[in-house]
mmCIF file of C-alpha atoms in Angstrom:
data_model
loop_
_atom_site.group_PDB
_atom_site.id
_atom_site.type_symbol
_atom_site.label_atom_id
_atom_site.label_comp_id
_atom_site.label_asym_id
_atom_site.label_seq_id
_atom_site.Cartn_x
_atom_site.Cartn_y
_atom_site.Cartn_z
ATOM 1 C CA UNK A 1 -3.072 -1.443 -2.767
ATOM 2 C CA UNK A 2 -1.099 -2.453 0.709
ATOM 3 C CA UNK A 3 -2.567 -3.259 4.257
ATOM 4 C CA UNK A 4 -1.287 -5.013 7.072
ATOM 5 C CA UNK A 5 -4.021 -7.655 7.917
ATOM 6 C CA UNK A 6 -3.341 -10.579 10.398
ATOM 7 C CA UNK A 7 0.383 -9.475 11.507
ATOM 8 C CA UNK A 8 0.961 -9.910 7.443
ATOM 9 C CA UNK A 9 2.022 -7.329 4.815
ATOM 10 C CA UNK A 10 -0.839 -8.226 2.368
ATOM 11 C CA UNK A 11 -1.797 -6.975 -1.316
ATOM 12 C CA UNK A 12 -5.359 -6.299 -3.016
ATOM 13 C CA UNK A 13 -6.284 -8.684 -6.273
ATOM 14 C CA UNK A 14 -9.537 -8.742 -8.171
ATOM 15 C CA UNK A 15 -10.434 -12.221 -10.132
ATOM 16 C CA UNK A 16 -11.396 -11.549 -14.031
ATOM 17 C CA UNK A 17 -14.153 -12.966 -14.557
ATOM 18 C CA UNK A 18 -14.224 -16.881 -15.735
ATOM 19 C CA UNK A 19 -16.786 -16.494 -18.591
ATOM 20 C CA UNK A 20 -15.232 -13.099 -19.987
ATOM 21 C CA UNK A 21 -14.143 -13.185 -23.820
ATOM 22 C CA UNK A 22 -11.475 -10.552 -22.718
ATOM 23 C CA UNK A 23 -8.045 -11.738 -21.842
ATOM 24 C CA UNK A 24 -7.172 -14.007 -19.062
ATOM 25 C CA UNK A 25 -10.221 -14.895 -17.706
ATOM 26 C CA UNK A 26 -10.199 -16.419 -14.477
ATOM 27 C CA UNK A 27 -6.677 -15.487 -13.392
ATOM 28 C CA UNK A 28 -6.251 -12.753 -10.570
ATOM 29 C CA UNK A 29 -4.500 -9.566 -11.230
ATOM 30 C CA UNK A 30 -3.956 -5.860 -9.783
ATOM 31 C CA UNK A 31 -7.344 -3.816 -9.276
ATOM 32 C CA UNK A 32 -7.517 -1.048 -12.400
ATOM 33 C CA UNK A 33 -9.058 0.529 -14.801
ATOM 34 C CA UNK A 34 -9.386 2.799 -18.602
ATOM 35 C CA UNK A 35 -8.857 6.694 -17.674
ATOM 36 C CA UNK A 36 -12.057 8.626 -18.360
ATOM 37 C CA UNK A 37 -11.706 11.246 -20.614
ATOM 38 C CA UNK A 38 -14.648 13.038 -19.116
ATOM 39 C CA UNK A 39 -13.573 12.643 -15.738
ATOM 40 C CA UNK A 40 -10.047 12.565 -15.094
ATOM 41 C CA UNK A 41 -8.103 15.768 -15.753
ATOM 42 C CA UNK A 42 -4.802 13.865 -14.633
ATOM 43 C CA UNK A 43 -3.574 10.464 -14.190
ATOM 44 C CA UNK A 44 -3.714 10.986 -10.557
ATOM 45 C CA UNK A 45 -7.213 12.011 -11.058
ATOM 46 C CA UNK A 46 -7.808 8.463 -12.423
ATOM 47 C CA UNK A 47 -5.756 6.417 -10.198
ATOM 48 C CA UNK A 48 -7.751 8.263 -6.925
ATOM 49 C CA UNK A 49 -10.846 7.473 -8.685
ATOM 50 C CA UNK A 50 -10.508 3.840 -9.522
ATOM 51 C CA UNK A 51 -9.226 3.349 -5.662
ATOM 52 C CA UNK A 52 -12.259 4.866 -4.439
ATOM 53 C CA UNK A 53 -14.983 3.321 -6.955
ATOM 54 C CA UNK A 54 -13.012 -0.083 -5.900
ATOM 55 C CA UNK A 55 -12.601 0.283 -2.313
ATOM 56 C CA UNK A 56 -14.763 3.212 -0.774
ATOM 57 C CA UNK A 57 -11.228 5.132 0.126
ATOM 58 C CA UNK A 58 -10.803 8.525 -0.705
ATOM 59 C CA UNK A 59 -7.622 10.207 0.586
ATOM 60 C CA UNK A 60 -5.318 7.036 1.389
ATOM 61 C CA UNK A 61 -1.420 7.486 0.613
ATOM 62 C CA UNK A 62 -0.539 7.881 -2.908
ATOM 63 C CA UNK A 63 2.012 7.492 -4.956
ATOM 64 C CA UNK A 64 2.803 6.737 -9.026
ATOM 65 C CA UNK A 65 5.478 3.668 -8.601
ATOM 66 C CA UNK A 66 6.018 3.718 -13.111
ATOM 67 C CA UNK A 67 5.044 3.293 -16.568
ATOM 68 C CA UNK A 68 4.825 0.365 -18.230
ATOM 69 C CA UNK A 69 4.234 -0.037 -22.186
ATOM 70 C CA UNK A 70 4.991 -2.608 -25.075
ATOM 71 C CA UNK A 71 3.337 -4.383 -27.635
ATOM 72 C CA UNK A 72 3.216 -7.970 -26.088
ATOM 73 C CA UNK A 73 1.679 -6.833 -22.691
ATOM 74 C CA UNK A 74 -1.779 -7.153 -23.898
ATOM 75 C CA UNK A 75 -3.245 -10.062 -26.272
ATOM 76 C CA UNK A 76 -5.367 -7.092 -27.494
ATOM 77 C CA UNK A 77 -2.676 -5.368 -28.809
ATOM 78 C CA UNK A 78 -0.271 -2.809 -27.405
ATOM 79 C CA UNK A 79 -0.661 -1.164 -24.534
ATOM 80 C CA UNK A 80 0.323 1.556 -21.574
ATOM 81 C CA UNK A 81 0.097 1.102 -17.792
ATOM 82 C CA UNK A 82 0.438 3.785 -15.550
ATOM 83 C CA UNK A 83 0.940 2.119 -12.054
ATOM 84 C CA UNK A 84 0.623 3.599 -8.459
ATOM 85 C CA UNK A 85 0.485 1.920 -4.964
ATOM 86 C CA UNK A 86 -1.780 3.238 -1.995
ATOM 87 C CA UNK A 87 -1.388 2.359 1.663
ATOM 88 C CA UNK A 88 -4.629 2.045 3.684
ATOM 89 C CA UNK A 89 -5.298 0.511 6.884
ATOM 90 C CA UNK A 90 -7.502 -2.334 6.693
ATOM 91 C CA UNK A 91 -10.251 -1.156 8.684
ATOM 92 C CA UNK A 92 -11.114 2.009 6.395
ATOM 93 C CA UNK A 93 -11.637 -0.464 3.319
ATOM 94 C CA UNK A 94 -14.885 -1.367 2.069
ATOM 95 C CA UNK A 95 -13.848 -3.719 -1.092
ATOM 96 C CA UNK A 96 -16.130 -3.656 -4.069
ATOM 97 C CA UNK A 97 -15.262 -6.219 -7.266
ATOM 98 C CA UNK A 98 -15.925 -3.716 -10.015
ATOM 99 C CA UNK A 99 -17.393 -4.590 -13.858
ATOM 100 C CA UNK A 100 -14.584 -6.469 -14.434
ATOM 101 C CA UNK A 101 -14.065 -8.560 -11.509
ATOM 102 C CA UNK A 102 -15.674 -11.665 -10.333
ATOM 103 C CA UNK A 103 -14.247 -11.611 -6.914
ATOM 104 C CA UNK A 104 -11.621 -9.436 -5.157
ATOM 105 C CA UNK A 105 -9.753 -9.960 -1.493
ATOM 106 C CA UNK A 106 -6.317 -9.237 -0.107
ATOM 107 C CA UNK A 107 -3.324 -12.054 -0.553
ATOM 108 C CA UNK A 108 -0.129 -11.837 1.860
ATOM 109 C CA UNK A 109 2.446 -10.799 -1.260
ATOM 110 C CA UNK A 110 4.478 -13.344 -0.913
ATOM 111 C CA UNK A 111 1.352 -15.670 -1.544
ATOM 112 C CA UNK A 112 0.523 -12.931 -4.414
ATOM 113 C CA UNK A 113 3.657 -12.688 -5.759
ATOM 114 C CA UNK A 114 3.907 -16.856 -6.605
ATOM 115 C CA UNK A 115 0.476 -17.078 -8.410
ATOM 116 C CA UNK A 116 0.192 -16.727 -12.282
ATOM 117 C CA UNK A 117 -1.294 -12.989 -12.450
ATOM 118 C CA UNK A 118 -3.040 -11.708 -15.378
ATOM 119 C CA UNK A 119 -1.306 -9.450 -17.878
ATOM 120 C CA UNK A 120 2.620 -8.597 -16.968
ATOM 121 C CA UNK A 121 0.995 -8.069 -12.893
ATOM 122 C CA UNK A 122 3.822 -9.847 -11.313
ATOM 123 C CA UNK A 123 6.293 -7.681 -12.619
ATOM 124 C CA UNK A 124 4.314 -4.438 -11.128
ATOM 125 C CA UNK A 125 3.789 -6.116 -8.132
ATOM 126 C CA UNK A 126 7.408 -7.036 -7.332
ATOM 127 C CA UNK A 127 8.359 -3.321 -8.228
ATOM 128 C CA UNK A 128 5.910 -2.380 -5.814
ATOM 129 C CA UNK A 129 7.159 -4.426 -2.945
ATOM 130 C CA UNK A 130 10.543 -3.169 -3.648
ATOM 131 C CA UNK A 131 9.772 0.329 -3.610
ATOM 132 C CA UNK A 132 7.717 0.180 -0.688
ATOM 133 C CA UNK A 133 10.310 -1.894 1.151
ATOM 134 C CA UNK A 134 13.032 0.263 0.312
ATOM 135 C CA UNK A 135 11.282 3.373 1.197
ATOM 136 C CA UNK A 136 10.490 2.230 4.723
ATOM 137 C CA UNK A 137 14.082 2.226 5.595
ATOM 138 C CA UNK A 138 14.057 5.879 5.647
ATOM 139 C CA UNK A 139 9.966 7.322 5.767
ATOM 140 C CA UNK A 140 7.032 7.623 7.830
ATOM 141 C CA UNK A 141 5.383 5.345 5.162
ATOM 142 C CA UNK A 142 4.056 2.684 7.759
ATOM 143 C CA UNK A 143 2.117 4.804 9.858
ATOM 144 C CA UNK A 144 -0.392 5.220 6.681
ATOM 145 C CA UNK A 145 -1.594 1.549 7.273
ATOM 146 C CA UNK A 146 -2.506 2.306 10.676
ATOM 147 C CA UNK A 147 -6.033 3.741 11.661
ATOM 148 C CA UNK A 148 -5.365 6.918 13.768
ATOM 149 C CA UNK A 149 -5.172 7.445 16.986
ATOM 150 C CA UNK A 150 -2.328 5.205 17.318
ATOM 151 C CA UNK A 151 0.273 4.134 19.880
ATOM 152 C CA UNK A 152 3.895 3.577 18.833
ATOM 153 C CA UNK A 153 4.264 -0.248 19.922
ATOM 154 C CA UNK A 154 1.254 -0.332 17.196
ATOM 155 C CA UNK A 155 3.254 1.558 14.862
ATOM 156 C CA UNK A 156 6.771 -0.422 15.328
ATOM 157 C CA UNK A 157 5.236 -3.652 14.653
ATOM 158 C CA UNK A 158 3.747 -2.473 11.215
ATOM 159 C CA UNK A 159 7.249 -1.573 10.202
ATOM 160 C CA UNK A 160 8.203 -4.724 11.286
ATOM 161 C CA UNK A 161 5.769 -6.537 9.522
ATOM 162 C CA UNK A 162 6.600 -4.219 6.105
ATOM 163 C CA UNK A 163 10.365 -4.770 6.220
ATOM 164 C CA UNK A 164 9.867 -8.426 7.197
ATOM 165 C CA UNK A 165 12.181 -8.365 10.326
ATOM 166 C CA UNK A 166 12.540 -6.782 13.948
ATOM 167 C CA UNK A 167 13.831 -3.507 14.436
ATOM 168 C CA UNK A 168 15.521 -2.220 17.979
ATOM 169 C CA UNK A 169 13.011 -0.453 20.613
ATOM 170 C CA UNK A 170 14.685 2.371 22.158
ATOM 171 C CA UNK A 171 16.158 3.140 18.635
ATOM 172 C CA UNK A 172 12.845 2.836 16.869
ATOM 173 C CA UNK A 173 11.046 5.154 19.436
ATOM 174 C CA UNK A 174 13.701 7.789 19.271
ATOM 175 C CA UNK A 175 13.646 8.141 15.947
ATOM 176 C CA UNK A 176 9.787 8.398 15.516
ATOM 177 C CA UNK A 177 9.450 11.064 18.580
ATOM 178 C CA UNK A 178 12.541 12.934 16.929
ATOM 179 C CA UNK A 179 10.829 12.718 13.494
ATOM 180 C CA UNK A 180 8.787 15.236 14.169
ATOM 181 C CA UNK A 181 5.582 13.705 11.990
ATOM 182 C CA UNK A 182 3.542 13.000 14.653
ATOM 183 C CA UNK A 183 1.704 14.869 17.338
ATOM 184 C CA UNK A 184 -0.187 13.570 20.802
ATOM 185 C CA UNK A 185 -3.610 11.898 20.312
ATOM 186 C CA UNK A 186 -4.268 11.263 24.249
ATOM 187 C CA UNK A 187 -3.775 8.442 26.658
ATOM 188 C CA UNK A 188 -5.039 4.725 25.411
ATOM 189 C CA UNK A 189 -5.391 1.509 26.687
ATOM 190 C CA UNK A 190 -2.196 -0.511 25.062
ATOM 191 C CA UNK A 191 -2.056 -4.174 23.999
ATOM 192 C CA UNK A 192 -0.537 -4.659 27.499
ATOM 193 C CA UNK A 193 -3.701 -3.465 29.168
ATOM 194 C CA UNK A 194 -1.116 -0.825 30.299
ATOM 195 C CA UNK A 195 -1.916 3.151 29.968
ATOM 196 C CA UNK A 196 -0.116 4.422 26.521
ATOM 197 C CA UNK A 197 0.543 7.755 24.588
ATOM 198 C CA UNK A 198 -1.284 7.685 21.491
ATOM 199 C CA UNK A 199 -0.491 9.609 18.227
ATOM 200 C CA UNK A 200 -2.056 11.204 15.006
ATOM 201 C CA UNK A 201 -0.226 12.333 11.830
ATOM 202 C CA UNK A 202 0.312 16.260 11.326
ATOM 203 C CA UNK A 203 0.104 15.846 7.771
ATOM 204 C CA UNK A 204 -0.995 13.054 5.789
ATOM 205 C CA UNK A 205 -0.095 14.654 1.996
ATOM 206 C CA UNK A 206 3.654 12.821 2.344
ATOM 207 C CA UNK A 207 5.881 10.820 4.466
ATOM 208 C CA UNK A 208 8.328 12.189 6.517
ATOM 209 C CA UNK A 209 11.941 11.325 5.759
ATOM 210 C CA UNK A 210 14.969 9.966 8.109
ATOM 211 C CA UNK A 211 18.547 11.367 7.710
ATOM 212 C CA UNK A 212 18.971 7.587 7.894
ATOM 213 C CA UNK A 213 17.905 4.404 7.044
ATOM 214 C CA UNK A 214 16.890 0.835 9.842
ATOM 215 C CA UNK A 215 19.726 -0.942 8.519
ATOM 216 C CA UNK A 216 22.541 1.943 10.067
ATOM 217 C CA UNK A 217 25.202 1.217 12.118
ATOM 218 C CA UNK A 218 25.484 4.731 13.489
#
């Protein structure tokens, strides 16, 4: 789970607990869980479930990043992950440890990415970061860690934040306003005090996609 919190590109971890006789107890890993026969039809069923028993949100952006499986992944014995990332804006978040979890809070990911997480976690979280990063260079995929109505100063600084450097002004905004994703939300008050458009997503089911990526010449 991604958020931009504090101008930072930042990644939800749960703490196992310290006293647990399961593996790894103590160390901090990715928020998860066992699919429920009973309950989840699909593994999208159980990935949207698990994200809303953990954090309250129920239609964030989803999407399955891979599969993961071997016999040394688990001390338990072997095992299969099935591993999605979800963007959510901070604000809509209400975080909730879980049965498992002694603690849980969001780490910047480059903080995340240096600790010692449970299980084979590193490895899904640096594919994560890569996907996401690489997908930003041509999608809408920012504007799902923004609370709506937003204005597009708001919007160009999250996709700075993402990729991790700036991005040009006049370029950025044509691109967005050409992209078609958006529509008009009404007139805001903008960081500058000044009057600004605001804007709302037409559909938030899928990103839009760019005929070409930031890092273009043309």
């Amino acid at each position: 789970m991604f958020t931009v919190l504090d101008d930072a590109l930042q990644v939800l971890l749960v703490k196992r607990p310290a006293d647990s006789d399961e593996p790894f107890p103590g160390r901090w890993a990715l928020p998860g869980g066992f699919v429920n026969v009973d309950e989840d039809a699909t593994l999208l069923d159980c990935a949207l479930r698990k994200l809303r028993e953990k954090t309250g949100v129920v239609t964030p952006y989803l999407e399955q990043l891979g599969s993961w499986g071997g016999a040394q992944r688990d001390p338990r014995g072997w095992s299969a992950t099935h591993c999605f990332y979800a963007l959510v804006p901070a604000q809509a978040m209400q975080l909730r440890s879980g049965a498992n979890a002694s603690d849980v809070t969001w780490f910047e990911v480059g903080a995340a990415s240096r600790k010692r997480l449970a299980f084979d976690h590193g490895e899904l979280l640096e594919a994560a970061v890569a996907r996401l990063r690489g997908k930003v260079e041509y999608t809408s995929l920012p504007a799902f860690l923004l609370e709506e109505p937003f204005t597009l100063p708001a919007l160009q600084r999250v996709y700075e934040v993402v990729l991790g450097r700036d991005v040009d002004k006049s370029a950025f905004r044509k691109r967005m306003l050409d992209g078609g994703f958006m529509e008009e939300a009404g007139m805001v008050t903008g960081s500058l005090g000044r009057p600004a458009m605001s804007y709302r997503l037409r559909d938030r089911s899928q990103a839009a996609l760019f005929p070409r990526t930031f890092n273009s010449t043309k």
